[in-house]
mmCIF file with all atom_site columns, C-alpha atoms in Angstrom:
data_model
loop_
_atom_site.group_PDB
_atom_site.id
_atom_site.type_symbol
_atom_site.label_atom_id
_atom_site.label_alt_id
_atom_site.label_comp_id
_atom_site.label_asym_id
_atom_site.label_entity_id
_atom_site.label_seq_id
_atom_site.pdbx_PDB_ins_code
_atom_site.Cartn_x
_atom_site.Cartn_y
_atom_site.Cartn_z
_atom_site.occupancy
_atom_site.B_iso_or_equiv
_atom_site.pdbx_formal_charge
_atom_site.auth_seq_id
_atom_site.auth_comp_id
_atom_site.auth_asym_id
_atom_site.auth_atom_id
_atom_site.pdbx_PDB_model_num
ATOM 1   C CA . MET D 1 1  ? 75.760  104.342 -9.681  1.00 0.00 ? 29  MET D CA 1
ATOM 2   C CA . GLN D 1 2  ? 73.236  101.665 -9.149  1.00 0.00 ? 30  GLN D CA 1
ATOM 3   C CA . CYS D 1 3  ? 71.260  99.593  -12.114 1.00 0.00 ? 31  CYS D CA 1
ATOM 4   C CA . GLY D 1 4  ? 69.573  101.888 -15.258 1.00 0.00 ? 32  GLY D CA 1
ATOM 5   C CA . TRP D 1 5  ? 72.584  102.935 -16.235 1.00 0.00 ? 33  TRP D CA 1
ATOM 6   C CA . PRO D 1 6  ? 71.025  102.714 -20.630 1.00 0.00 ? 34  PRO D CA 1
ATOM 7   C CA . LEU D 1 7  ? 67.879  105.332 -19.089 1.00 0.00 ? 35  LEU D CA 1
ATOM 8   C CA . LEU D 1 8  ? 70.853  108.018 -18.106 1.00 0.00 ? 36  LEU D CA 1
ATOM 9   C CA . GLY D 1 9  ? 71.612  109.887 -21.055 1.00 0.00 ? 37  GLY D CA 1
ATOM 10  C CA . PRO D 1 10 ? 74.225  111.094 -23.509 1.00 0.00 ? 38  PRO D CA 1
ATOM 11  C CA . LEU D 1 11 ? 74.848  114.231 -20.968 1.00 0.00 ? 39  LEU D CA 1
ATOM 12  C CA . GLN D 1 12 ? 75.271  111.699 -18.156 1.00 0.00 ? 40  GLN D CA 1
ATOM 13  C CA . TRP D 1 13 ? 77.905  109.435 -20.233 1.00 0.00 ? 41  TRP D CA 1
ATOM 14  C CA . MET D 1 14 ? 79.382  111.713 -21.479 1.00 0.00 ? 42  MET D CA 1
ATOM 15  C CA . ARG D 1 15 ? 80.974  112.413 -17.764 1.00 0.00 ? 43  ARG D CA 1
ATOM 16  C CA . TYR D 1 16 ? 82.022  108.870 -16.962 1.00 0.00 ? 44  TYR D CA 1
ATOM 17  C CA . VAL D 1 17 ? 84.446  109.789 -20.203 1.00 0.00 ? 45  VAL D CA 1
ATOM 18  C CA . ASN D 1 18 ? 87.768  109.660 -19.607 1.00 0.00 ? 46  ASN D CA 1
ATOM 19  C CA . LYS D 1 19 ? 87.671  108.360 -16.262 1.00 0.00 ? 47  LYS D CA 1
ATOM 20  C CA . GLN D 1 20 ? 88.701  104.785 -14.590 1.00 0.00 ? 48  GLN D CA 1
ATOM 21  C CA . VAL D 1 21 ? 85.759  103.127 -13.427 1.00 0.00 ? 49  VAL D CA 1
ATOM 22  C CA . LYS D 1 22 ? 84.931  100.088 -12.117 1.00 0.00 ? 50  LYS D CA 1
ATOM 23  C CA . VAL D 1 23 ? 81.407  98.255  -13.991 1.00 0.00 ? 51  VAL D CA 1
ATOM 24  C CA . LYS D 1 24 ? 79.752  94.944  -12.849 1.00 0.00 ? 52  LYS D CA 1
ATOM 25  C CA . ALA D 1 25 ? 78.241  93.383  -15.088 1.00 0.00 ? 53  ALA D CA 1
ATOM 26  C CA . GLY D 1 26 ? 76.698  89.638  -14.875 1.00 0.00 ? 54  GLY D CA 1
ATOM 27  C CA . LYS D 1 27 ? 77.080  87.353  -11.591 1.00 0.00 ? 55  LYS D CA 1
ATOM 28  C CA . ASP D 1 28 ? 79.325  88.983  -9.459  1.00 0.00 ? 56  ASP D CA 1
ATOM 29  C CA . GLU D 1 29 ? 81.294  89.694  -12.373 1.00 0.00 ? 57  GLU D CA 1
ATOM 30  C CA . GLU D 1 30 ? 84.200  92.500  -11.550 1.00 0.00 ? 58  GLU D CA 1
ATOM 31  C CA . ARG D 1 31 ? 85.561  94.600  -14.697 1.00 0.00 ? 59  ARG D CA 1
ATOM 32  C CA . ARG D 1 32 ? 88.085  97.774  -14.343 1.00 0.00 ? 60  ARG D CA 1
ATOM 33  C CA . GLY D 1 33 ? 89.603  99.872  -17.172 1.00 0.00 ? 61  GLY D CA 1
ATOM 34  C CA . TRP D 1 34 ? 89.308  103.651 -18.751 1.00 0.00 ? 62  TRP D CA 1
ATOM 35  C CA . LEU D 1 35 ? 85.852  104.482 -19.690 1.00 0.00 ? 63  LEU D CA 1
ATOM 36  C CA . LEU D 1 36 ? 86.804  105.524 -24.289 1.00 0.00 ? 64  LEU D CA 1
ATOM 37  C CA . THR D 1 37 ? 83.304  105.469 -24.898 1.00 0.00 ? 65  THR D CA 1
ATOM 38  C CA . VAL D 1 38 ? 79.332  104.863 -24.269 1.00 0.00 ? 66  VAL D CA 1
ATOM 39  C CA . ASP D 1 39 ? 77.099  103.957 -26.892 1.00 0.00 ? 67  ASP D CA 1
ATOM 40  C CA . PRO D 1 40 ? 73.776  106.044 -27.369 1.00 0.00 ? 68  PRO D CA 1
ATOM 41  C CA . VAL D 1 41 ? 72.552  103.231 -29.462 1.00 0.00 ? 69  VAL D CA 1
ATOM 42  C CA . SER D 1 42 ? 73.238  100.832 -26.310 1.00 0.00 ? 70  SER D CA 1
ATOM 43  C CA . ALA D 1 43 ? 74.445  101.889 -23.525 1.00 0.00 ? 71  ALA D CA 1
ATOM 44  C CA . SER D 1 44 ? 77.458  100.014 -24.059 1.00 0.00 ? 72  SER D CA 1
ATOM 45  C CA . LEU D 1 45 ? 80.978  100.975 -22.536 1.00 0.00 ? 73  LEU D CA 1
ATOM 46  C CA . VAL D 1 46 ? 84.109  100.645 -24.198 1.00 0.00 ? 74  VAL D CA 1
ATOM 47  C CA . LEU D 1 47 ? 86.892  99.695  -21.512 1.00 0.00 ? 75  LEU D CA 1
ATOM 48  C CA . VAL D 1 48 ? 91.162  100.000 -22.480 1.00 0.00 ? 76  VAL D CA 1
ATOM 49  C CA . ASN D 1 49 ? 92.925  99.149  -20.301 1.00 0.00 ? 77  ASN D CA 1
ATOM 50  C CA . PHE D 1 50 ? 97.006  100.065 -22.427 1.00 0.00 ? 78  PHE D CA 1
ATOM 51  C CA . GLY D 1 51 ? 99.394  97.946  -22.359 1.00 0.00 ? 79  GLY D CA 1
ATOM 52  C CA . GLU D 1 52 ? 102.861 98.065  -21.657 1.00 0.00 ? 80  GLU D CA 1
ATOM 53  C CA . GLU D 1 53 ? 104.163 98.389  -24.620 1.00 0.00 ? 81  GLU D CA 1
ATOM 54  C CA . GLU D 1 54 ? 103.747 101.812 -26.402 1.00 0.00 ? 82  GLU D CA 1
ATOM 55  C CA . GLY D 1 55 ? 100.450 101.711 -28.208 1.00 0.00 ? 83  GLY D CA 1
ATOM 56  C CA . ARG D 1 56 ? 99.138  98.286  -27.092 1.00 0.00 ? 84  ARG D CA 1
ATOM 57  C CA . ALA D 1 57 ? 95.754  98.035  -24.568 1.00 0.00 ? 85  ALA D CA 1
ATOM 58  C CA . SER D 1 58 ? 93.084  95.736  -24.612 1.00 0.00 ? 86  SER D CA 1
ATOM 59  C CA . VAL D 1 59 ? 89.821  97.141  -25.519 1.00 0.00 ? 87  VAL D CA 1
ATOM 60  C CA . GLN D 1 60 ? 86.471  95.455  -23.292 1.00 0.00 ? 88  GLN D CA 1
ATOM 61  C CA . VAL D 1 61 ? 82.900  96.547  -24.636 1.00 0.00 ? 89  VAL D CA 1
ATOM 62  C CA . VAL D 1 62 ? 80.786  95.815  -21.555 1.00 0.00 ? 90  VAL D CA 1
ATOM 63  C CA . MET D 1 63 ? 77.489  95.955  -23.421 1.00 0.00 ? 91  MET D CA 1
ATOM 64  C CA . GLY D 1 64 ? 74.687  97.937  -21.761 1.00 0.00 ? 92  GLY D CA 1
ATOM 65  C CA . HIS D 1 65 ? 71.494  95.445  -20.556 1.00 0.00 ? 93  HIS D CA 1
ATOM 66  C CA . ALA D 1 66 ? 74.159  93.941  -18.210 1.00 0.00 ? 94  ALA D CA 1
ATOM 67  C CA . VAL D 1 67 ? 75.320  96.979  -17.421 1.00 0.00 ? 95  VAL D CA 1
ATOM 68  C CA . GLU D 1 68 ? 74.293  96.558  -13.268 1.00 0.00 ? 96  GLU D CA 1
ATOM 69  C CA . GLU D 1 69 ? 77.226  99.194  -11.829 1.00 0.00 ? 97  GLU D CA 1
ATOM 70  C CA . VAL D 1 70 ? 79.360  101.930 -12.920 1.00 0.00 ? 98  VAL D CA 1
ATOM 71  C CA . GLU D 1 71 ? 82.275  102.881 -9.539  1.00 0.00 ? 99  GLU D CA 1
ATOM 72  C CA . VAL D 1 72 ? 84.074  106.341 -10.486 1.00 0.00 ? 100 VAL D CA 1
ATOM 73  C CA . LEU D 1 73 ? 88.028  105.455 -10.183 1.00 0.00 ? 101 LEU D CA 1
ATOM 74  C CA . GLN D 1 74 ? 89.936  107.718 -10.899 1.00 0.00 ? 102 GLN D CA 1
ATOM 75  C CA . GLU D 1 75 ? 89.429  110.929 -13.343 1.00 0.00 ? 103 GLU D CA 1
ATOM 76  C CA . ALA D 1 76 ? 92.419  110.324 -16.655 1.00 0.00 ? 104 ALA D CA 1
ATOM 77  C CA . ASP D 1 77 ? 96.464  112.332 -16.212 1.00 0.00 ? 105 ASP D CA 1
ATOM 78  C CA . GLU D 1 78 ? 96.783  114.397 -19.390 1.00 0.00 ? 106 GLU D CA 1
ATOM 79  C CA . GLU D 1 79 ? 98.754  112.033 -20.660 1.00 0.00 ? 107 GLU D CA 1
ATOM 80  C CA . THR D 1 80 ? 95.722  108.516 -20.173 1.00 0.00 ? 108 THR D CA 1
ATOM 81  C CA . THR D 1 81 ? 93.689  111.278 -21.950 1.00 0.00 ? 109 THR D CA 1
ATOM 82  C CA . GLU D 1 82 ? 95.754  112.269 -25.549 1.00 0.00 ? 110 GLU D CA 1
ATOM 83  C CA . ARG D 1 83 ? 95.878  108.221 -25.718 1.00 0.00 ? 111 ARG D CA 1
ATOM 84  C CA . LEU D 1 84 ? 92.285  107.118 -25.286 1.00 0.00 ? 112 LEU D CA 1
ATOM 85  C CA . ARG D 1 85 ? 91.496  110.025 -27.274 1.00 0.00 ? 113 ARG D CA 1
ATOM 86  C CA . THR D 1 86 ? 94.276  108.696 -30.490 1.00 0.00 ? 114 THR D CA 1
ATOM 87  C CA . SER D 1 87 ? 93.477  105.431 -28.988 1.00 0.00 ? 115 SER D CA 1
ATOM 88  C CA . PHE D 1 88 ? 90.111  104.453 -32.904 1.00 0.00 ? 116 PHE D CA 1
ATOM 89  C CA . LEU D 1 89 ? 91.246  107.012 -34.208 1.00 0.00 ? 117 LEU D CA 1
ATOM 90  C CA . PRO D 1 90 ? 92.095  106.667 -38.881 1.00 0.00 ? 118 PRO D CA 1
ATOM 91  C CA . PRO D 1 91 ? 95.976  105.729 -39.595 1.00 0.00 ? 119 PRO D CA 1
ATOM 92  C CA . GLU D 1 92 ? 95.586  108.852 -41.819 1.00 0.00 ? 120 GLU D CA 1
ATOM 93  C CA . THR D 1 93 ? 93.056  111.895 -40.488 1.00 0.00 ? 121 THR D CA 1
ATOM 94  C CA . ARG D 1 94 ? 92.899  113.893 -43.432 1.00 0.00 ? 122 ARG D CA 1
ATOM 95  C CA . THR D 1 95 ? 92.493  117.704 -43.350 1.00 0.00 ? 123 THR D CA 1
ATOM 96  C CA . LEU D 1 96 ? 90.220  119.265 -45.053 1.00 0.00 ? 124 LEU D CA 1
ATOM 97  C CA . ASP D 1 97 ? 92.412  122.773 -44.382 1.00 0.00 ? 125 ASP D CA 1
ATOM 98  C CA . PRO D 1 98 ? 93.351  124.327 -48.647 1.00 0.00 ? 126 PRO D CA 1
ATOM 99  C CA . SER B 2 1  ? 66.880  105.961 -27.303 1.00 0.00 ? 14  SER B CA 1
ATOM 100 C CA . ILE B 2 2  ? 64.110  108.194 -26.172 1.00 0.00 ? 15  ILE B CA 1
ATOM 101 C CA . PRO B 2 3  ? 66.121  111.706 -25.583 1.00 0.00 ? 16  PRO B CA 1
ATOM 102 C CA . SER B 2 4  ? 66.762  112.564 -21.510 1.00 0.00 ? 17  SER B CA 1
ATOM 103 C CA . SER B 2 5  ? 65.568  115.712 -20.763 1.00 0.00 ? 18  SER B CA 1
ATOM 104 C CA . SER B 2 6  ? 61.777  117.457 -22.924 1.00 0.00 ? 19  SER B CA 1
ATOM 105 C CA . ASP B 2 7  ? 64.041  120.908 -22.017 1.00 0.00 ? 20  ASP B CA 1
ATOM 106 C CA . ALA B 2 8  ? 64.254  122.035 -25.331 1.00 0.00 ? 21  ALA B CA 1
ATOM 107 C CA . GLU B 2 9  ? 67.620  124.308 -24.709 1.00 0.00 ? 22  GLU B CA 1
ATOM 108 C CA . GLN B 2 10 ? 69.601  121.510 -23.756 1.00 0.00 ? 23  GLN B CA 1
ATOM 109 C CA . LEU B 2 11 ? 69.634  119.178 -26.137 1.00 0.00 ? 24  LEU B CA 1
ATOM 110 C CA . PRO B 2 12 ? 71.891  121.213 -28.827 1.00 0.00 ? 25  PRO B CA 1
ATOM 111 C CA . GLY B 2 13 ? 74.165  120.077 -25.993 1.00 0.00 ? 26  GLY B CA 1
ATOM 112 C CA . GLU B 2 14 ? 72.735  116.843 -25.926 1.00 0.00 ? 27  GLU B CA 1
ATOM 113 C CA . GLN B 2 15 ? 72.438  115.784 -29.611 1.00 0.00 ? 28  GLN B CA 1
ATOM 114 C CA . HIS B 2 16 ? 76.409  117.077 -30.078 1.00 0.00 ? 29  HIS B CA 1
ATOM 115 C CA . ALA B 2 17 ? 77.107  113.979 -26.187 1.00 0.00 ? 30  ALA B CA 1
ATOM 116 C CA . ARG B 2 18 ? 75.411  112.263 -28.207 1.00 0.00 ? 31  ARG B CA 1
ATOM 117 C CA . SER B 2 19 ? 77.252  112.362 -31.768 1.00 0.00 ? 32  SER B CA 1
ATOM 118 C CA . VAL B 2 20 ? 81.012  112.739 -29.942 1.00 0.00 ? 33  VAL B CA 1
ATOM 119 C CA . LEU B 2 21 ? 80.351  109.346 -27.973 1.00 0.00 ? 34  LEU B CA 1
ATOM 120 C CA . ARG B 2 22 ? 78.113  107.236 -31.263 1.00 0.00 ? 35  ARG B CA 1
ATOM 121 C CA . GLU B 2 23 ? 81.604  108.200 -33.512 1.00 0.00 ? 36  GLU B CA 1
ATOM 122 C CA . SER B 2 24 ? 84.038  107.013 -31.453 1.00 0.00 ? 37  SER B CA 1
ATOM 123 C CA . PHE B 2 25 ? 82.720  104.475 -30.317 1.00 0.00 ? 38  PHE B CA 1
ATOM 124 C CA . LEU B 2 26 ? 81.901  103.312 -34.691 1.00 0.00 ? 39  LEU B CA 1
ATOM 125 C CA . ARG B 2 27 ? 85.212  103.813 -34.115 1.00 0.00 ? 40  ARG B CA 1
ATOM 126 C CA . CYS B 2 28 ? 86.030  100.704 -32.214 1.00 0.00 ? 41  CYS B CA 1
ATOM 127 C CA . LEU B 2 29 ? 84.150  98.696  -33.826 1.00 0.00 ? 42  LEU B CA 1
ATOM 128 C CA . LEU B 2 30 ? 86.035  99.444  -37.017 1.00 0.00 ? 43  LEU B CA 1
ATOM 129 C CA . ALA B 2 31 ? 88.735  98.734  -35.764 1.00 0.00 ? 44  ALA B CA 1
ATOM 130 C CA . MET B 2 32 ? 87.063  95.129  -34.157 1.00 0.00 ? 45  MET B CA 1
ATOM 131 C CA . ALA B 2 33 ? 86.269  94.375  -37.440 1.00 0.00 ? 46  ALA B CA 1
ATOM 132 C CA . ASN B 2 34 ? 88.951  90.815  -38.546 1.00 0.00 ? 47  ASN B CA 1
ATOM 133 C CA . LYS B 2 35 ? 90.066  90.481  -35.565 1.00 0.00 ? 48  LYS B CA 1
ATOM 134 C CA . LYS B 2 36 ? 89.677  87.793  -32.871 1.00 0.00 ? 49  LYS B CA 1
ATOM 135 C CA . ILE B 2 37 ? 87.055  88.187  -30.857 1.00 0.00 ? 50  ILE B CA 1
ATOM 136 C CA . GLN B 2 38 ? 86.255  86.891  -26.973 1.00 0.00 ? 51  GLN B CA 1
ATOM 137 C CA . PHE B 2 39 ? 81.937  87.240  -25.966 1.00 0.00 ? 52  PHE B CA 1
ATOM 138 C CA . GLN B 2 40 ? 81.988  87.065  -22.506 1.00 0.00 ? 53  GLN B CA 1
ATOM 139 C CA . MET B 2 41 ? 78.223  85.550  -22.878 1.00 0.00 ? 54  MET B CA 1
ATOM 140 C CA . TYR B 2 42 ? 75.598  84.337  -19.909 1.00 0.00 ? 55  TYR B CA 1
ATOM 141 C CA . GLU B 2 43 ? 75.475  81.027  -17.575 1.00 0.00 ? 56  GLU B CA 1
ATOM 142 C CA . ARG B 2 44 ? 79.807  81.721  -17.858 1.00 0.00 ? 57  ARG B CA 1
ATOM 143 C CA . VAL B 2 45 ? 80.482  80.852  -21.866 1.00 0.00 ? 58  VAL B CA 1
ATOM 144 C CA . LYS B 2 46 ? 82.900  81.968  -23.027 1.00 0.00 ? 59  LYS B CA 1
ATOM 145 C CA . VAL B 2 47 ? 83.198  81.510  -27.247 1.00 0.00 ? 60  VAL B CA 1
ATOM 146 C CA . GLU B 2 48 ? 85.915  83.461  -29.117 1.00 0.00 ? 61  GLU B CA 1
ATOM 147 C CA . ALA B 2 49 ? 85.128  84.421  -33.317 1.00 0.00 ? 62  ALA B CA 1
ATOM 148 C CA . THR B 2 50 ? 86.775  86.744  -35.569 1.00 0.00 ? 63  THR B CA 1
ATOM 149 C CA . PHE B 2 51 ? 85.136  89.463  -35.599 1.00 0.00 ? 64  PHE B CA 1
ATOM 150 C CA . ARG B 2 52 ? 83.345  91.121  -39.472 1.00 0.00 ? 65  ARG B CA 1
ATOM 151 C CA . ALA B 2 53 ? 80.103  93.508  -38.438 1.00 0.00 ? 66  ALA B CA 1
ATOM 152 C CA . SER B 2 54 ? 77.464  94.450  -36.519 1.00 0.00 ? 67  SER B CA 1
ATOM 153 C CA . ASP B 2 55 ? 73.725  95.715  -37.449 1.00 0.00 ? 68  ASP B CA 1
ATOM 154 C CA . ILE B 2 56 ? 73.027  100.126 -36.373 1.00 0.00 ? 69  ILE B CA 1
ATOM 155 C CA . ASP B 2 57 ? 70.621  98.896  -33.542 1.00 0.00 ? 70  ASP B CA 1
ATOM 156 C CA . VAL B 2 58 ? 74.013  96.431  -31.821 1.00 0.00 ? 71  VAL B CA 1
ATOM 157 C CA . LEU B 2 59 ? 71.522  93.492  -31.796 1.00 0.00 ? 72  LEU B CA 1
ATOM 158 C CA . ASN B 2 60 ? 73.141  91.045  -33.852 1.00 0.00 ? 73  ASN B CA 1
ATOM 159 C CA . PHE B 2 61 ? 77.023  90.384  -34.367 1.00 0.00 ? 74  PHE B CA 1
ATOM 160 C CA . GLN B 2 62 ? 78.390  89.276  -37.362 1.00 0.00 ? 75  GLN B CA 1
ATOM 161 C CA . VAL B 2 63 ? 81.048  86.638  -36.737 1.00 0.00 ? 76  VAL B CA 1
ATOM 162 C CA . SER B 2 64 ? 83.460  83.828  -38.853 1.00 0.00 ? 77  SER B CA 1
ATOM 163 C CA . ASP B 2 65 ? 85.054  81.116  -36.823 1.00 0.00 ? 78  ASP B CA 1
ATOM 164 C CA . LEU B 2 66 ? 82.833  80.837  -33.927 1.00 0.00 ? 79  LEU B CA 1
ATOM 165 C CA . HIS B 2 67 ? 84.443  78.090  -31.650 1.00 0.00 ? 80  HIS B CA 1
ATOM 166 C CA . THR B 2 68 ? 81.782  76.601  -29.800 1.00 0.00 ? 81  THR B CA 1
ATOM 167 C CA . PRO B 2 69 ? 81.736  73.544  -27.505 1.00 0.00 ? 82  PRO B CA 1
ATOM 168 C CA . ILE B 2 70 ? 80.749  71.653  -30.560 1.00 0.00 ? 83  ILE B CA 1
ATOM 169 C CA . GLY B 2 71 ? 82.570  72.359  -33.310 1.00 0.00 ? 84  GLY B CA 1
ATOM 170 C CA . VAL B 2 72 ? 83.666  75.789  -35.464 1.00 0.00 ? 85  VAL B CA 1
ATOM 171 C CA . GLN B 2 73 ? 80.300  76.804  -36.657 1.00 0.00 ? 86  GLN B CA 1
ATOM 172 C CA . LYS B 2 74 ? 82.423  79.308  -39.914 1.00 0.00 ? 87  LYS B CA 1
ATOM 173 C CA . GLU B 2 75 ? 79.412  81.265  -40.273 1.00 0.00 ? 88  GLU B CA 1
ATOM 174 C CA . ALA B 2 76 ? 77.635  82.713  -37.571 1.00 0.00 ? 89  ALA B CA 1
ATOM 175 C CA . LEU B 2 77 ? 75.861  85.949  -35.837 1.00 0.00 ? 90  LEU B CA 1
ATOM 176 C CA . ILE B 2 78 ? 75.276  86.452  -32.121 1.00 0.00 ? 91  ILE B CA 1
ATOM 177 C CA . ARG B 2 79 ? 72.467  88.136  -30.325 1.00 0.00 ? 92  ARG B CA 1
ATOM 178 C CA . CYS B 2 80 ? 73.944  90.938  -28.007 1.00 0.00 ? 93  CYS B CA 1
ATOM 179 C CA . GLN B 2 81 ? 71.118  90.311  -25.751 1.00 0.00 ? 94  GLN B CA 1
ATOM 180 C CA . ASP B 2 82 ? 72.643  87.092  -25.542 1.00 0.00 ? 95  ASP B CA 1
ATOM 181 C CA . VAL B 2 83 ? 76.696  88.459  -24.234 1.00 0.00 ? 96  VAL B CA 1
ATOM 182 C CA . ILE B 2 84 ? 77.264  90.200  -21.324 1.00 0.00 ? 97  ILE B CA 1
ATOM 183 C CA . SER B 2 85 ? 81.318  91.710  -22.704 1.00 0.00 ? 98  SER B CA 1
ATOM 184 C CA . PHE B 2 86 ? 83.856  90.867  -25.188 1.00 0.00 ? 99  PHE B CA 1
ATOM 185 C CA . THR B 2 87 ? 87.589  91.958  -25.555 1.00 0.00 ? 100 THR B CA 1
ATOM 186 C CA . PHE B 2 88 ? 90.251  92.714  -27.743 1.00 0.00 ? 101 PHE B CA 1
ATOM 187 C CA . ASP B 2 89 ? 93.458  93.428  -28.264 1.00 0.00 ? 102 ASP B CA 1
ATOM 188 C CA . ALA B 2 90 ? 94.235  96.382  -30.034 1.00 0.00 ? 103 ALA B CA 1
#
């Protein structure tokens, strides 16, 4: 993906979610991580890197305006997808079922 | 932002994708509140601060205890245009 990242739109951004990506932003700087989401307002990417310890993760947000290139490295397996899905959920999700 | 497709059939799918992505991003911002954040800015500037809030358009971040080279600023607003990326531990 070359430039134009903020202009891609939600359907295109969705295709990068749950993938390990390499992002070029700023001067020759490169970042890697699992793409959790893309803010549809600012086109900012949220990258997650899981630590050795259970429940620890380092999160990197790359501002949409600074993104130069996004490259997909690999898809997430089921375990990683689940870890990504639950990483920022509130501790207790209230259910509306009676 | 501007809809990327004027195709009416695609609109519900696009809006759904938009809401899923945005919710996830807002949860991430919530998780960031009161955490120590390292900002990477242009010209290789790196500063640390405690994240407090963002405005809805993600144009400014409100932070506390901003560690600048000339001292600690108790409260500050950071222009998102000046930021390349930022990191924190969840």
